[in-house]
Coordinates of C-alpha atoms and ligand atoms in Angstrom, one line a residue:
X14 CA -8.5 -7.3 -12.8
X15 CA -5.3 -9.2 -11.4
X16 CA -3.9 -11.9 -13.4
X17 CA -1.0 -14.1 -12.8
X18 CA 0.5 -16.4 -15.5
X19 CA 3.0 -18.7 -15.2
X20 CA 5.1 -16.8 -12.6
X21 CA 8.1 -18.1 -11.2
X22 CA 10.4 -16.6 -8.4
X23 CA 13.9 -18.1 -7.3
X24 CA 15.5 -17.9 -4.0
X25 CA 19.2 -18.2 -5.1
X26 CA 18.9 -22.0 -6.5
X27 CA 15.6 -22.5 -4.9
X28 CA 12.4 -22.5 -6.8
X29 CA 9.8 -20.9 -4.8
X30 CA 7.0 -20.2 -7.2
X31 CA 6.9 -22.6 -10.1
X32 CA 4.5 -21.3 -12.9
X33 CA 1.5 -19.7 -10.5
X34 CA -1.4 -18.8 -12.8
X35 CA -3.9 -17.3 -11.0
X36 CA -6.6 -14.4 -11.4
X37 CA -9.0 -12.3 -9.6
X38 CA -11.7 -10.3 -11.0
X39 CA -13.1 -7.1 -10.0
X40 CA -14.9 -7.3 -6.5
X41 CA -14.1 -10.8 -6.0
X42 CA -12.9 -12.5 -2.5
X43 CA -10.4 -15.1 -3.6
X44 CA -8.7 -17.1 -1.2
X45 CA -5.1 -18.9 -1.7
X46 CA -4.7 -21.9 0.7
X47 CA -1.4 -23.3 1.5
X48 CA 0.2 -24.8 4.5
X49 CA 3.7 -23.2 5.7
X50 CA 6.2 -22.7 3.3
X51 CA 3.8 -23.7 0.3
X52 CA 4.7 -20.0 -1.2
X53 CA 1.8 -17.8 -0.5
X54 CA 3.8 -14.8 0.9
X55 CA 6.2 -15.3 -2.1
X56 CA 3.3 -14.5 -4.4
X57 CA 2.3 -11.8 -2.5
X58 CA 5.8 -10.1 -2.3
X59 CA 6.0 -10.7 -5.9
X60 CA 2.8 -9.1 -6.9
X61 CA 4.1 -5.9 -4.4
X62 CA 7.4 -5.6 -6.3
X63 CA 9.3 -6.4 -3.3
X64 CA 10.6 -9.7 -4.9
X65 CA 11.1 -10.0 -8.8
X66 CA 9.7 -12.7 -10.6
X67 CA 12.1 -14.7 -12.7
X68 CA 9.4 -15.2 -15.2
X69 CA 5.7 -14.6 -16.1
X70 CA 3.9 -11.9 -16.2
X71 CA 1.6 -10.3 -13.5
X72 CA -1.1 -7.7 -15.1
X73 CA -3.1 -5.3 -13.1
X74 CA -5.9 -3.4 -15.1
X75 CA -3.9 -4.0 -18.3
X76 CA -0.5 -2.7 -16.6
X77 CA 2.4 -5.1 -16.3
X78 CA 3.8 -5.2 -12.7
X79 CA 6.9 -6.6 -12.7
X80 CA 9.6 -4.4 -12.7
X81 CA 7.7 -1.8 -11.3
X82 CA 8.6 -0.3 -7.9
X83 CA 6.4 -1.5 -5.1
X84 CA 5.4 2.4 -4.4
X85 CA 4.0 2.4 -8.0
X86 CA 2.3 -0.5 -7.4
X87 CA 0.3 0.6 -4.5
X88 CA -0.2 4.1 -6.2
X89 CA -1.8 1.7 -9.0
X90 CA -4.5 0.5 -6.1
X91 CA -2.5 -2.9 -5.0
X92 CA -1.7 -2.9 -1.5
X93 CA -0.6 -5.7 0.9
X94 CA -1.1 -6.3 4.5
X95 CA 1.9 -8.6 5.4
X96 CA 1.9 -11.7 7.4
X97 CA 2.4 -11.2 10.9
X98 CA 1.4 -7.4 10.9
X99 CA 4.9 -5.7 10.6
X100 CA 3.5 -2.7 12.9
X101 CA 6.0 -0.5 14.5
X102 CA 5.4 -1.2 18.2
X103 CA 6.7 2.0 20.0
X104 CA 4.6 4.0 17.6
X105 CA 1.1 5.4 18.3
X106 CA -1.8 3.4 16.8
X107 CA -2.6 6.6 14.4
X108 CA 1.0 7.0 13.2
X109 CA 1.2 3.2 11.9
X110 CA -2.3 3.8 10.2
X111 CA -0.6 7.2 8.7
X112 CA 2.3 5.0 7.4
X113 CA -0.1 3.3 5.0
X114 CA -0.9 6.8 3.2
X115 CA 2.8 7.5 2.4
X116 CA 2.3 7.5 -1.3
X117 CA -0.9 9.7 -0.8
X118 CA 1.2 11.9 1.6
X119 CA 0.2 15.2 -0.6
X120 CA -3.5 14.7 -0.1
X121 CA -4.0 15.5 3.3
X122 CA -7.5 16.1 3.0
X123 CA -8.0 12.5 1.5
X124 CA -5.9 11.0 4.1
X125 CA -8.2 12.6 6.8
X126 CA -11.1 11.1 5.3
X127 CA -9.8 7.6 4.7
X128 CA -8.5 7.8 8.3
X129 CA -12.2 8.5 9.3
X130 CA -13.4 5.5 7.5
X131 CA -10.7 3.2 9.3
X132 CA -11.9 4.5 12.6
X133 CA -15.6 3.9 11.7
X134 CA -14.7 0.5 10.6
X135 CA -12.6 -0.3 13.8
X136 CA -13.9 2.3 16.3
X137 CA -11.7 0.5 19.1
X138 CA -8.5 2.1 17.1
X139 CA -9.9 5.7 17.3
X140 CA -10.3 5.0 21.2
X141 CA -6.6 4.0 21.5
X142 CA -5.2 6.0 18.3
X143 CA -2.4 7.4 20.8
X144 CA -1.4 4.5 22.6
X145 CA 1.5 2.5 21.1
X146 CA 0.5 -0.4 19.0
X147 CA 2.7 -2.9 20.8
X148 CA 0.2 -2.2 23.6
X149 CA -2.9 -3.7 21.7
X150 CA -4.0 -7.2 22.0
X151 CA -3.3 -9.4 18.8
X152 CA -6.6 -9.0 17.1
X153 CA -6.4 -4.9 17.5
X154 CA -3.2 -5.1 16.2
X155 CA -4.3 -7.2 12.9
X156 CA -6.9 -4.1 12.5
X157 CA -4.3 -1.6 12.6
X158 CA -2.1 -3.7 10.3
X159 CA -5.6 -3.9 7.9
X160 CA -6.2 -0.3 8.8
X161 CA -2.7 0.8 7.4
X162 CA -3.4 -0.8 4.1
X163 CA -6.8 0.6 3.7
X164 CA -5.0 4.2 4.4
X165 CA -3.0 3.0 0.7
X166 CA -6.5 3.2 -0.8
X167 CA -6.5 -0.3 -2.3
X168 CA -8.3 -1.5 -5.2
X169 CA -7.1 -4.7 -4.7
X170 CA -6.1 -5.9 -1.2
X171 CA -3.6 -8.5 -0.5
X172 CA -3.9 -9.9 2.8
X173 CA -1.3 -12.4 4.0
X174 CA -2.8 -14.8 6.9
X175 CA -4.5 -12.3 8.9
X176 CA -5.9 -14.8 11.4
X177 CA -2.3 -16.1 12.3
X178 CA -2.1 -16.2 15.9
X179 CA -5.4 -15.1 17.0
X180 CA -8.1 -16.4 19.2
X181 CA -10.8 -18.3 17.3
X182 CA -13.7 -15.5 18.2
X183 CA -11.2 -12.4 16.8
X184 CA -10.6 -14.6 13.9
X185 CA -14.4 -14.9 13.5
X186 CA -14.5 -10.9 13.9
X187 CA -11.4 -10.4 11.5
X188 CA -13.1 -12.7 8.6
X189 CA -16.2 -10.5 8.9
X190 CA -14.6 -7.1 8.8
X191 CA -12.5 -8.7 5.2
X192 CA -16.1 -9.7 4.1
X193 CA -17.2 -6.3 4.8
X194 CA -14.4 -4.5 3.0
X195 CA -15.1 -6.7 0.0
X196 CA -18.5 -6.0 0.2
X197 CA -17.6 -2.1 0.0
X198 CA -16.1 -2.8 -3.2
X199 CA -12.4 -3.6 -2.5
X200 CA -11.2 -6.7 -4.5
X201 CA -9.8 -9.2 -2.0
X202 CA -6.7 -11.8 -2.3
X203 CA -6.5 -13.7 1.0
X204 CA -4.0 -15.9 1.9
X205 CA -4.8 -18.5 4.7
X206 CA -4.3 -21.5 6.5
X207 CA -7.6 -21.3 8.2
X208 CA -9.3 -22.8 5.2
X209 CA -12.8 -23.3 7.1
X210 CA -13.1 -19.7 7.8
X211 CA -11.6 -18.5 4.3
X212 CA -13.6 -20.5 2.5
X213 CA -16.9 -19.4 3.9
X214 CA -16.2 -16.1 2.8
X215 CA -14.8 -16.9 -0.6
X216 CA -16.0 -16.4 -3.9
X217 CA -13.5 -18.6 -5.3
X218 CA -10.5 -20.5 -4.2
X219 CA -7.0 -21.7 -4.8
X220 CA -4.6 -24.3 -3.3
X221 CA -1.1 -24.0 -3.4
X222 CA 1.6 -26.8 -2.5
X223 CA 5.6 -26.4 -2.9
X224 CA 5.3 -23.2 -5.2
X225 CA 2.5 -24.6 -7.7
X226 CA -1.4 -24.1 -8.2
X227 CA -2.2 -27.9 -7.5
X228 CA -6.4 -26.9 -7.3
X229 CA -8.9 -24.3 -8.3
X230 CA -12.7 -24.0 -7.4
X231 CA -15.5 -22.7 -5.8
X232 CA -15.5 -22.8 -1.8
X233 CA -18.6 -25.3 -1.3
X234 CA -16.7 -27.9 -3.6
X235 CA -13.3 -27.3 -1.9
X236 CA -14.8 -27.5 1.5
X237 CA -16.2 -31.1 0.6
X238 CA -13.2 -32.3 -1.2
X239 CA -11.3 -34.7 0.7
X240 CA -7.8 -33.6 0.4
X241 CA -8.6 -30.1 1.3
X242 CA -10.3 -31.6 4.2
X243 CA -7.3 -33.8 4.9
X244 CA -4.8 -30.8 4.7
X245 CA -6.4 -28.0 5.8
X246 CA -9.6 -28.7 7.7
X247 CA -8.5 -31.7 10.0
X248 CA -11.3 -34.0 8.9
Ligands
ATP7 P1 4.3 -18.9 5.6 O1 2.9 -19.2 6.1 O2 5.3 -20.2 6.6 O3 5.0 -17.7 5.5 P2 4.2 -19.2 2.6 O4 3.3 -20.3 2.4 O5 3.9 -18.0 3.1 O6 4.5 -20.2 4.0 P3 7.0 -18.5 1.7 O7 6.9 -17.7 3.0 O8 6.4 -18.0 0.6 O9 5.6 -19.8 2.1 O10 8.2 -19.6 1.7 C1 7.9 -20.4 0.5 C2 9.4 -21.1 0.6 O11 10.2 -20.2 0.1 C3 9.7 -21.7 1.9 O12 10.4 -22.9 1.7 C4 10.6 -20.7 2.6 O13 11.5 -21.1 3.4 C5 11.4 -20.3 1.1 N1 11.7 -18.9 1.4 C6 10.9 -17.7 1.6 N2 11.5 -16.5 1.9 C7 12.9 -16.9 1.6 C8 14.2 -16.0 1.2 N3 14.3 -14.6 1.5 N4 15.1 -17.0 1.1 C9 15.4 -18.1 1.1 N5 13.8 -18.8 0.9 C10 13.0 -18.3 1.2

């Protein structure tokens, strides 16, 4: 469904991505592990068309994404939920959610249905729909960020470190929701530093270091890999 081949990205003279090759098949939940600065966000921003790859290919459903506008990429079904949530704190929860539907703004009925789906997935957001997003707890704000991405009607959802800054119980709930979204049919690419929780729900995983994929495998084998345990699990 999504295939990156030999993708490179430079920030000036700095090589942030160096020949990244990875794929996610339809229905998969694929985890991308990497420490701070490994290049996880850079991969997502390149897939989403916010940064332009210096080389390589990004194919999604038979279409080349490199060179397309971010809005066209969302319209094709690839939607990103950015690191740090990036909500508008003074705007209401519902208005933040509706921003995710911008590319579908002419389909009012479809958006109403989609909003209902989001409120069913996150009932607390319905209760708080008129509150400023910035007044919610960290976990609830993460729900708004995921809900906003769902309003973009993803077939392929890119989740950038959704567990960042959340308490352990909230992290568990967040990963359960991600698993539910995937089981309902959305393909997920999940970037995380929280290797243990992410590998628990993954079908496959990659490890990224200094802009390169250094390991790939099934979650079980990575969970038992000494290097992965040392670097990401602290054991
Ligand atoms: P983090 O979780 O800390 O965001 P990451 O794995 O997502 O880490 P990136 O944000 O993709 O990593 O950053 C990869 C490298 O590129 C880092 O060294 C970072 O400092 C650098 N970098 C990121 N964005 C820019 C930019 N706009 N200009 C210059 N360098 C950048």
